[in-house]
Coordinates of C-alpha atoms in Angstrom, one line a residue:
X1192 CA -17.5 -101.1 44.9
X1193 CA -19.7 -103.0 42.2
X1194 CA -23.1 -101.7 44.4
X1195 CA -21.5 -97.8 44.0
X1196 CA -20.7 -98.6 40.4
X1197 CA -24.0 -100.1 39.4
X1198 CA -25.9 -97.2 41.1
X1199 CA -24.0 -94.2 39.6
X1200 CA -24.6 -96.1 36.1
X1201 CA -28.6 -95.9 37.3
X1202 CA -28.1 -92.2 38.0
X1203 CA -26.5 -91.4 34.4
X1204 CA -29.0 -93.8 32.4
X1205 CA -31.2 -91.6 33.6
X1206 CA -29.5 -88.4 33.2
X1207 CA -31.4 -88.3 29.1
X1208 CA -46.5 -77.4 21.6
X1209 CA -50.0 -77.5 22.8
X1210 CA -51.7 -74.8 24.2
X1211 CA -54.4 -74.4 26.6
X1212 CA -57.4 -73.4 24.3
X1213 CA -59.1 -75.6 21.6
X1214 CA -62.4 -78.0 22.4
X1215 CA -60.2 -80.4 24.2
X1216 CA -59.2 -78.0 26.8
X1217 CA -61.5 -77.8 30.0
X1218 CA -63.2 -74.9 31.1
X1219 CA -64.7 -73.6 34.4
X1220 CA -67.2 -76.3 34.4
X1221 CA -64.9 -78.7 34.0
X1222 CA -62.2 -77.7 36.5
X1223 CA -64.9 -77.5 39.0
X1224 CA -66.9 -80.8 38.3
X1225 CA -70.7 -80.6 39.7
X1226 CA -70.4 -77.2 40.4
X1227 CA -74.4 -77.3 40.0
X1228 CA -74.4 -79.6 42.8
X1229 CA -75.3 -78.6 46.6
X1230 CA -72.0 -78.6 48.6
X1231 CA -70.7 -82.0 49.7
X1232 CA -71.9 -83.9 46.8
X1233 CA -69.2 -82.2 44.6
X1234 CA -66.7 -84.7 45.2
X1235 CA -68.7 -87.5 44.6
X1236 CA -69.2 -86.2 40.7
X1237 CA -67.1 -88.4 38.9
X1238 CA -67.1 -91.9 38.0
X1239 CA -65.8 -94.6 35.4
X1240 CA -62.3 -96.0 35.5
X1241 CA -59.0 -94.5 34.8
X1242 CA -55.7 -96.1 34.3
X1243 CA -52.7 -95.0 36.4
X1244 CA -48.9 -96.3 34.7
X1245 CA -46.1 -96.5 36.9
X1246 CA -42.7 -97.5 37.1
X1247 CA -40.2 -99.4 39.9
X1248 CA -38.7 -96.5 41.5
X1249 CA -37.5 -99.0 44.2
X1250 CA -35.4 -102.2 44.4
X1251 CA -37.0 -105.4 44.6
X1252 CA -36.7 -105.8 48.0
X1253 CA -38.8 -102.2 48.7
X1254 CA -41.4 -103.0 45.8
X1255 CA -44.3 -104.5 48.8
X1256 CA -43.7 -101.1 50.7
X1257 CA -44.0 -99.1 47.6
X1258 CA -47.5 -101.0 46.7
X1259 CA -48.5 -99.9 50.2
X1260 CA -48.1 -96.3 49.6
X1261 CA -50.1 -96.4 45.8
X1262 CA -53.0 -97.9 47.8
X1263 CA -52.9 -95.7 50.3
X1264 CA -53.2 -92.8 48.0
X1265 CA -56.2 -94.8 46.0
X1266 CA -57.7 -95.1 49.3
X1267 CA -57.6 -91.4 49.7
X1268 CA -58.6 -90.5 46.5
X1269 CA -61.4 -93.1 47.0
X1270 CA -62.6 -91.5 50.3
X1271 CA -63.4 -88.8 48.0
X1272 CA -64.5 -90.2 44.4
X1273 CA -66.2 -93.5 45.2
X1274 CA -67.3 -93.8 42.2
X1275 CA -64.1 -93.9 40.0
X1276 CA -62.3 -97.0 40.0
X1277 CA -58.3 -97.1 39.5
X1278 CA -56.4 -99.6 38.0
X1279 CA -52.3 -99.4 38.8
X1280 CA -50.0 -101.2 36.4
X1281 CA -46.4 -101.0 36.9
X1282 CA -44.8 -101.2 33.7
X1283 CA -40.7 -101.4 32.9
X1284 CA -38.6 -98.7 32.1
X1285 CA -37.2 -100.1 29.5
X1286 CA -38.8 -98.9 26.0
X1287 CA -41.2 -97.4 28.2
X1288 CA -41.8 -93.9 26.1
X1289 CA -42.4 -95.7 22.9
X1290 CA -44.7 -97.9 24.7
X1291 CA -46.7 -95.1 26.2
X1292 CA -47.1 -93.1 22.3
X1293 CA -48.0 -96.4 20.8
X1294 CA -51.0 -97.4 23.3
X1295 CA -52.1 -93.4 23.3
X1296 CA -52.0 -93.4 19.4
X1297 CA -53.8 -96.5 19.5
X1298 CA -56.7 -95.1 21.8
X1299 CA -55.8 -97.4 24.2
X1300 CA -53.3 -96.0 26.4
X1301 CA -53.4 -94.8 30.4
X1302 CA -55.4 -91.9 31.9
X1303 CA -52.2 -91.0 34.0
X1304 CA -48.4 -91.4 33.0
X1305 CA -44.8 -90.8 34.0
X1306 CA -42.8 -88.2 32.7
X1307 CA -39.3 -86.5 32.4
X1308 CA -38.2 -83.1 31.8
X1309 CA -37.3 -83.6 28.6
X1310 CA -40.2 -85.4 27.4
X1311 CA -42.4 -82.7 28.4
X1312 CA -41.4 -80.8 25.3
X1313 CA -41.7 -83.7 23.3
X1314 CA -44.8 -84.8 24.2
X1315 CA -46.7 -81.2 24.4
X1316 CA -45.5 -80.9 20.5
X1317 CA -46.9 -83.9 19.5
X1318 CA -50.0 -82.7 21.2
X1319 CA -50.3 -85.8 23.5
X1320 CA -50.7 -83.6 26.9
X1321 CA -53.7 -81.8 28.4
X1322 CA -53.0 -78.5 29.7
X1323 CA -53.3 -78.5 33.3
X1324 CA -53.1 -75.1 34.6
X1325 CA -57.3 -74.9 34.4
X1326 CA -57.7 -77.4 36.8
X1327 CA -55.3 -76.2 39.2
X1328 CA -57.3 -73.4 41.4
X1329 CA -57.4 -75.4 44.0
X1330 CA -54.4 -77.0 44.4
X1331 CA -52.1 -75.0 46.5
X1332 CA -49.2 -74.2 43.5
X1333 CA -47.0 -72.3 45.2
X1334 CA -46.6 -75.2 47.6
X1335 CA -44.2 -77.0 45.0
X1336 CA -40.9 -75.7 44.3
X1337 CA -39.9 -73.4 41.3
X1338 CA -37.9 -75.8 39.4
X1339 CA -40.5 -79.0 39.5
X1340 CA -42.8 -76.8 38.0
X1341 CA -41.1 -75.5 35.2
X1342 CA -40.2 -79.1 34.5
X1343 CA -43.3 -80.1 33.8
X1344 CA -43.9 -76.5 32.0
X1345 CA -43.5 -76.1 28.4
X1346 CA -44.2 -72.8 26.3
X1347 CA -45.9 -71.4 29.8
X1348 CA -48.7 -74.2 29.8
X1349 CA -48.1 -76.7 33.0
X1350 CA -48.5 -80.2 31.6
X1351 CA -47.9 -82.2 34.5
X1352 CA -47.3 -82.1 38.3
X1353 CA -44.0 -83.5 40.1
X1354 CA -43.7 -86.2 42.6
X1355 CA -40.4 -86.5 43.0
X1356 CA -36.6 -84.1 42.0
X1357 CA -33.1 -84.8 42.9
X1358 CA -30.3 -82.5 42.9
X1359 CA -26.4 -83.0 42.9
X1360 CA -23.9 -81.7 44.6
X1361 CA -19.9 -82.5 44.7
X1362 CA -18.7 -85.5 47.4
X1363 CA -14.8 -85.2 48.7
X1364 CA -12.8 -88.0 49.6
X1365 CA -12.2 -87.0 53.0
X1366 CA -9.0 -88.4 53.2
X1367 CA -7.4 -86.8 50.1
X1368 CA -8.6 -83.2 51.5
X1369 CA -7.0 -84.1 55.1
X1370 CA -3.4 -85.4 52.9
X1371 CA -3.3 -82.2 50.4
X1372 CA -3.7 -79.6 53.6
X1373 CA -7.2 -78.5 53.4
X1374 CA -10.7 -78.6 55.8
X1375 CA -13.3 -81.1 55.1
X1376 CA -15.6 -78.6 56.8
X1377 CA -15.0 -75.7 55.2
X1378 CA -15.4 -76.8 51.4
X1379 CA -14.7 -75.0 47.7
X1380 CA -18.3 -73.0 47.1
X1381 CA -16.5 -71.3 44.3
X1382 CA -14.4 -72.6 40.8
X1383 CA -11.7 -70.7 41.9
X1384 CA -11.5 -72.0 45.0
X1385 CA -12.3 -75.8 43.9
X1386 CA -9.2 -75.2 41.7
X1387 CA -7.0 -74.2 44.3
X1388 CA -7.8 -78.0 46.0
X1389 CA -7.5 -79.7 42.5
X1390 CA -3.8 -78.1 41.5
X1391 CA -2.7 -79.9 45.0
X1392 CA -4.7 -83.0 44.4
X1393 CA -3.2 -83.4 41.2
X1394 CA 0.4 -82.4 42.5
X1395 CA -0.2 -85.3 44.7
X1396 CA -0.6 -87.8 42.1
X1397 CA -4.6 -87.6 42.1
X1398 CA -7.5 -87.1 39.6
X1399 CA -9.4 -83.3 41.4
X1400 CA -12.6 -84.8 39.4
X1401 CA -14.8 -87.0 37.5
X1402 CA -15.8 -86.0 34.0
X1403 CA -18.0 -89.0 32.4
X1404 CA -17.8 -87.9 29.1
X1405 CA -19.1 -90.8 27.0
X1406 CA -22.5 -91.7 26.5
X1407 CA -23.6 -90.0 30.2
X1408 CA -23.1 -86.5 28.5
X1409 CA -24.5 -84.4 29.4
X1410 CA -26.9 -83.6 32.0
X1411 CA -24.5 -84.7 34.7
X1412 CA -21.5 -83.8 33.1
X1413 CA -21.3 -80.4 30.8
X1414 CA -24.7 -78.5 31.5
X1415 CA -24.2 -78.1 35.2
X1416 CA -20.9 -76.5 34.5
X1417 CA -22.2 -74.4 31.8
X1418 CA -24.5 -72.9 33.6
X1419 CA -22.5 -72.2 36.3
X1420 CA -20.3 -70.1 34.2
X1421 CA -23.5 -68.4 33.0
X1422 CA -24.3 -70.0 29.7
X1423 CA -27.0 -72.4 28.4
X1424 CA -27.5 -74.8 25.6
X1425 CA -30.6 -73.2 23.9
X1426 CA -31.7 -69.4 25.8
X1427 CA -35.6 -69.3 27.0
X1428 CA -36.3 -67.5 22.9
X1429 CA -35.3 -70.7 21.8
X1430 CA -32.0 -69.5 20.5
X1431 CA -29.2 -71.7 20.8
X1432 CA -26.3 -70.2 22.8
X1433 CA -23.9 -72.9 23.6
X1434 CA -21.1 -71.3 21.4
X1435 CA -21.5 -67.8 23.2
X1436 CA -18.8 -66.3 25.4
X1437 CA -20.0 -68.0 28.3
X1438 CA -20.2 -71.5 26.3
X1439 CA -16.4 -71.7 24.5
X1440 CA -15.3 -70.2 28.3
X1441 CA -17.1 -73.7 29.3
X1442 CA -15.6 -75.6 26.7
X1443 CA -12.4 -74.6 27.3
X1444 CA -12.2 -75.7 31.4
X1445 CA -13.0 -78.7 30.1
X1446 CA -10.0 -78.9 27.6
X1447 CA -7.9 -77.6 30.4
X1448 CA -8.8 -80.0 33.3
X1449 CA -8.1 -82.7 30.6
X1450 CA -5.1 -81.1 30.2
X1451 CA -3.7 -80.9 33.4
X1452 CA -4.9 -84.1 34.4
X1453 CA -7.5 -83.1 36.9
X1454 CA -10.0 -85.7 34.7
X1455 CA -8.5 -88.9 33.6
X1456 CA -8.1 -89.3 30.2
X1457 CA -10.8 -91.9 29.6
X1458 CA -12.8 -89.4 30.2
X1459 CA -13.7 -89.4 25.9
X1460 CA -15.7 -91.7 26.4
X1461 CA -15.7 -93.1 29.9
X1462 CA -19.6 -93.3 31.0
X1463 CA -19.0 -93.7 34.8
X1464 CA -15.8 -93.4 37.0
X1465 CA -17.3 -93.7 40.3
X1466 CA -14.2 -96.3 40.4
X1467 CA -11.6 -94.0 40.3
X1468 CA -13.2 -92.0 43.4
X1469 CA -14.7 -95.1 45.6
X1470 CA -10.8 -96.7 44.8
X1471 CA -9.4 -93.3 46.6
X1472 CA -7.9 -92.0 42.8
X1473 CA -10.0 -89.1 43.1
X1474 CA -10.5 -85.8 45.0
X1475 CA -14.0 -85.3 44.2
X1476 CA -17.2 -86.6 42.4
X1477 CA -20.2 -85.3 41.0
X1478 CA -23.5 -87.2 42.5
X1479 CA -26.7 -87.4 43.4
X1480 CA -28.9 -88.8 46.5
X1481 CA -28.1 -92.3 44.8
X1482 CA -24.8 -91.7 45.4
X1483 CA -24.5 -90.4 49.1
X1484 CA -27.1 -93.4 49.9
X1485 CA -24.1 -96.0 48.2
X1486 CA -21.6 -94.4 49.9
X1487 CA -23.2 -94.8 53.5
X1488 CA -23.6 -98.4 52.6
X1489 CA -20.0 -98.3 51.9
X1490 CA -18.7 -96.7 54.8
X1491 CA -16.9 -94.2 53.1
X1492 CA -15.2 -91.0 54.2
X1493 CA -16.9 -88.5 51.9
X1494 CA -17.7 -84.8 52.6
X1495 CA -20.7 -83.3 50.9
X1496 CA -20.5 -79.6 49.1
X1497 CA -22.6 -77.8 47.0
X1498 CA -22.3 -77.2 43.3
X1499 CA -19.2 -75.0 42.8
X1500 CA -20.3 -71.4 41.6
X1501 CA -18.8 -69.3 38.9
X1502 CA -20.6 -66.5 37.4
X1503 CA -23.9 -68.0 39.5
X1504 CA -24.9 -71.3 41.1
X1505 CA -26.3 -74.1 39.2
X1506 CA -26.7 -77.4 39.5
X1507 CA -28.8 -80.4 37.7
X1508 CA -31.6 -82.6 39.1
X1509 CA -34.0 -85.2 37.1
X1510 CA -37.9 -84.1 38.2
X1511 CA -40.5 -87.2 38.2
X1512 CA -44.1 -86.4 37.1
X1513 CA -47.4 -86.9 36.1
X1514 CA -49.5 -86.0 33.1
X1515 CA -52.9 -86.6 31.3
X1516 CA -53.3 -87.4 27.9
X1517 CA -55.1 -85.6 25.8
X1518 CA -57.2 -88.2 24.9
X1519 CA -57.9 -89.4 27.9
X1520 CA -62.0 -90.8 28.0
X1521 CA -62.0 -89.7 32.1
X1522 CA -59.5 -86.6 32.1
X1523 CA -60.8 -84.9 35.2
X1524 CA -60.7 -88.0 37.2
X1525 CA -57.7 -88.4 35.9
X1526 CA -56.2 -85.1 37.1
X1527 CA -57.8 -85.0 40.3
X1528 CA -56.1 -88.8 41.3
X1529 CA -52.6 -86.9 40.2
X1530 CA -53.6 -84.4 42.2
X1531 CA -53.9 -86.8 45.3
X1532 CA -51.0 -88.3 44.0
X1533 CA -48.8 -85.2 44.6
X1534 CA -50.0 -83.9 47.6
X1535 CA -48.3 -83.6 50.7
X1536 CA -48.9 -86.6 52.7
X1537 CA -48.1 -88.5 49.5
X1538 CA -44.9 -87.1 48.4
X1539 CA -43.5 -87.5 51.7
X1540 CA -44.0 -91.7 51.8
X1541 CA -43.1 -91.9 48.4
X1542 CA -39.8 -90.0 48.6
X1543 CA -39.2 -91.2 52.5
X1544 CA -39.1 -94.7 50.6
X1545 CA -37.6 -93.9 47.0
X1546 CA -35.1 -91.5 48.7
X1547 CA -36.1 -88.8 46.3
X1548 CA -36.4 -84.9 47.3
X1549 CA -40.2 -84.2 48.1
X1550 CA -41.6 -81.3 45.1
X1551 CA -43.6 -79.6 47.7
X1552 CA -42.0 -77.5 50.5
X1553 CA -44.5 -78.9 52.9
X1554 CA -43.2 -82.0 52.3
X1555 CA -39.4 -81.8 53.5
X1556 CA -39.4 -81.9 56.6
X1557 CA -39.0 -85.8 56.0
X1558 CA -35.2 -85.6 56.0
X1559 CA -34.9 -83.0 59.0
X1560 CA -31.7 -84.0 60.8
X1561 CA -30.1 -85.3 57.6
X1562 CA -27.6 -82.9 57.2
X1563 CA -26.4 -84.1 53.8
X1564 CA -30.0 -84.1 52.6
X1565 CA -30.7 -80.8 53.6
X1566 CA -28.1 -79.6 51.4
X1567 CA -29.5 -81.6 48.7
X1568 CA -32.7 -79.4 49.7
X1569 CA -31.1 -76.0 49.5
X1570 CA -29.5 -76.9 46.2
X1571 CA -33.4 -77.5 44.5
X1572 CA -33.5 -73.4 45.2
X1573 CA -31.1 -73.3 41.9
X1574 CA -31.9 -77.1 40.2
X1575 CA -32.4 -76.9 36.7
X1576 CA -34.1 -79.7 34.9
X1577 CA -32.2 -80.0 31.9
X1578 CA -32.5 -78.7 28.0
X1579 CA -36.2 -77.8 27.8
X1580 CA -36.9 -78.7 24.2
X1581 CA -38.5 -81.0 22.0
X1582 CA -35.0 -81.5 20.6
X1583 CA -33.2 -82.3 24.2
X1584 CA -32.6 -85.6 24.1
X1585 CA -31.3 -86.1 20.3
X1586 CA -28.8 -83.3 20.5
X1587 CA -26.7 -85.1 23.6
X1588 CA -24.7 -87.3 21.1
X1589 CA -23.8 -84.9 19.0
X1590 CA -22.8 -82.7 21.6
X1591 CA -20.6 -85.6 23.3
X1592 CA -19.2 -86.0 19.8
X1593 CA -17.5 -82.3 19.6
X1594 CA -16.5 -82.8 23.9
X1595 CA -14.5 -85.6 22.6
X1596 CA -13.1 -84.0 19.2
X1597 CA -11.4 -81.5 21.3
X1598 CA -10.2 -83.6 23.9
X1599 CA -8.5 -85.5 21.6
X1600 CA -7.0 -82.5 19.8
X1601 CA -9.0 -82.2 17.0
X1602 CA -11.3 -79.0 17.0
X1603 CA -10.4 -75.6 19.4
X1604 CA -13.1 -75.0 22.0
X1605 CA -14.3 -72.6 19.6
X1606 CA -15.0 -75.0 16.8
X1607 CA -16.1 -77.3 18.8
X1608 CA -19.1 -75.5 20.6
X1609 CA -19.9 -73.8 16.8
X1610 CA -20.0 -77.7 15.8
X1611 CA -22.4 -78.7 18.6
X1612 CA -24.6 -75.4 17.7
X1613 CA -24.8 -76.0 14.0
X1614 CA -25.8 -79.5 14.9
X1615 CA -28.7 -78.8 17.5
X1616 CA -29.9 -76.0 14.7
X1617 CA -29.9 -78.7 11.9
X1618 CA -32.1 -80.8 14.8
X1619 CA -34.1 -77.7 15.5
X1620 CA -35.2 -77.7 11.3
X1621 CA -36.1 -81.3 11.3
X1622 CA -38.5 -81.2 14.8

């Protein structure tokens, strides 16, 4: 229990403009390095040293195996730029964004860097990123999946290219479905139908869900089902839409599942209950790859569905990727190792070890027989990334703060959601 427990608290930790002109920006030369050059020398055009920050997307005991697939994809991109030397440094995730604006604002900082959705936005406002879209002719785009690139795509300017996604789906405690009278094989796809299952979990004396919604809000927890009942947190204008028809309709299941005791009522400000569910309280829970890997090791009788639609499917997964800084002293070195970095043969060692969901289609065929992870795959088709703004990650709080002023009986859905919108506005004039 304390391995499921620990990882689900991994997977909610985590669950947190420039523009492609200007002097900085490269042009045709540039995208297409020693294009002066007689064929076959090309690639042989750059030199000097970049620096390449990563993170430990594995446990201790993988970390040797994971250093064996970054030198294999130095090696490649050595095989074709001989001349460019790469230095790899692993650094912690802890503090790790303030870490990475300090050293670039310094002038000292890495040629290549790790990003998340929501620090895309950030970032690109800041002007820290170099566009990426003119060096990326050659690079087979249409090969990645929709939804990794439009993570690492802010104001239509790509700023960096995915490695890794995840998606997240709902697991069933196998045993609760057999005891209320249902099929473990033929599973809700649909919130009416989910709520069917939950009335006679509940009747039964169990919890239908999980709903962490403490400090974990809310990538895991309140977007997924907003969008699913066809609302949003901020529109693709940049207007802010959570307290539209769509968001108090989202506002208030919430209010109603805590009021028919389908979530328990720690759910204010309970960050994980992966307890309740591995302990057999609960019907269902909402997880990731993390979580079917834990449960495996666990041995536990689980059933994996997809993310329950209502007015469409939706459902949330964390993208990993790369970016250049803008002030990078070797930029198209820089972008042609991430380029390396991301392509097929790499993305499917990196994810075969790290468990993550390859970003190219070419690259999952990895998990072909994995029945649960090909529903994981089929579930990127409608991933979203999160709240694409420069404002994403400051707003969660406040949000969690209205969720749990009308749980407790303070504000109406209504008031609530017009609470969490004038709050991300008041966010939206200070950024």
């Amino acid at each position: 229990m304390l391995a499921f427990v620990l990882a689900l608290s991994m997977l909610l930790t985590a669950c947190g403009s420039g523009g492609a002109g200007g002097s900085e920006s490269p042009g045709k030369e540039a995208a297409n390095p020693g294009a002066d050059q007689p064929e076959g020398q090309q690639e042989q055009a750059l030199s000097g040293t970049i620096t390449v920050w990563v993170h430990p997307y594995v446990s201790e005991e993988k970390k040797n195996d994971m250093k064996a697939v970054f030198d294999g994809i130095i090696s490649e991109y050595n095989s074709k730029y001989p001349d460019v030397k790469v230095k790899l440094e692993e650094i912690p995730w802890k503090n790790r964004e303030q870490k990475i604006l300090t050293a670039l604002a310094a002038g000292n900082g890495p040629d290549v860097f790790y990003q998340l959705p929501d620090q895309i936005p950030q970032f690109a406002n800041k002007d820290v990123l170099e566009p990426l879209s003119p060096y990326m002719e050659d690079n087979q785009m249409d090969d990645f999946t929709p939804g990794a690139l439009a993570a690492g795509t802010y104001q239509d300017t790509l700023y960096a290219l995915p490695i890794l996604q995840e998606s997240q789906l709902m697991f069933y405690n196998a045993d609760i479905i057999k005891e209320i009278g249902e099929d473990a094989s033929a599973l809700p796809q649909t919130w009416d139908e989910f709520s069917v299952w939950a009335e006679k979990a509940v009747a039964k004396g169990y919890y239908a869900r999980d709903f962490n919604g403490g400090a974990a809000c809310c990538n895991a927890t309140l977007y997924p089902i907003l969008w699913q009942q066809g609302g949003d947190v901020i529109n693709g204008n940049g207007e802010i839409v959570i307290n539209n028809e769509a968001g108090v309709r989202t506002f208030q299941m919430i209010k109603d599942m805590y009021d028919k005791g389908w979530i328990p009522k720690d759910s204010i400000s309970n960050q994980d209950q992966s307890a309740e569910f591995l302990s057999g309280k609960m019907l269902a829970v909402w997880g990731s790859g993390l979580t079917q890997t834990v449960l495996k090791e666990e041995k536990f009788n689980y059933a994996a569905g997809p993310p329950l639609k209502g007015a469409e499917q939706a459902s949330f997964g964390t993208v990993g990727m790369f970016a250049v800084p803008k002030n990078s002293k070797n930029k198209q070195a820089a972008v042609e190792f991430i380029k390396v970095m991301t392509n097929t043969e790499a993305q499917k060692k990196f994810n075969k070890l790290a468990n993550y969901i390859p970003t190219r289609k070419s690259a999952a065929s990895i998990y072909e027989g994995d029945k649960d992870m090909e529903i994981f795959l089929e579930v990127t088709a409608y991933t979203r990334p999160g709240v694409m703004s420069p404002v994403a990650r400051t707003i969660m709080p406040k949000i969690q703060a209205e969720l749990a002023a009308m749980l407790e009986g303070g504000k109406s859905p209504q008031e609530a959601a017009d609470a969490a919108a004038k709050a991300i506005q008041d966010d939206m004039n200070k950024s």
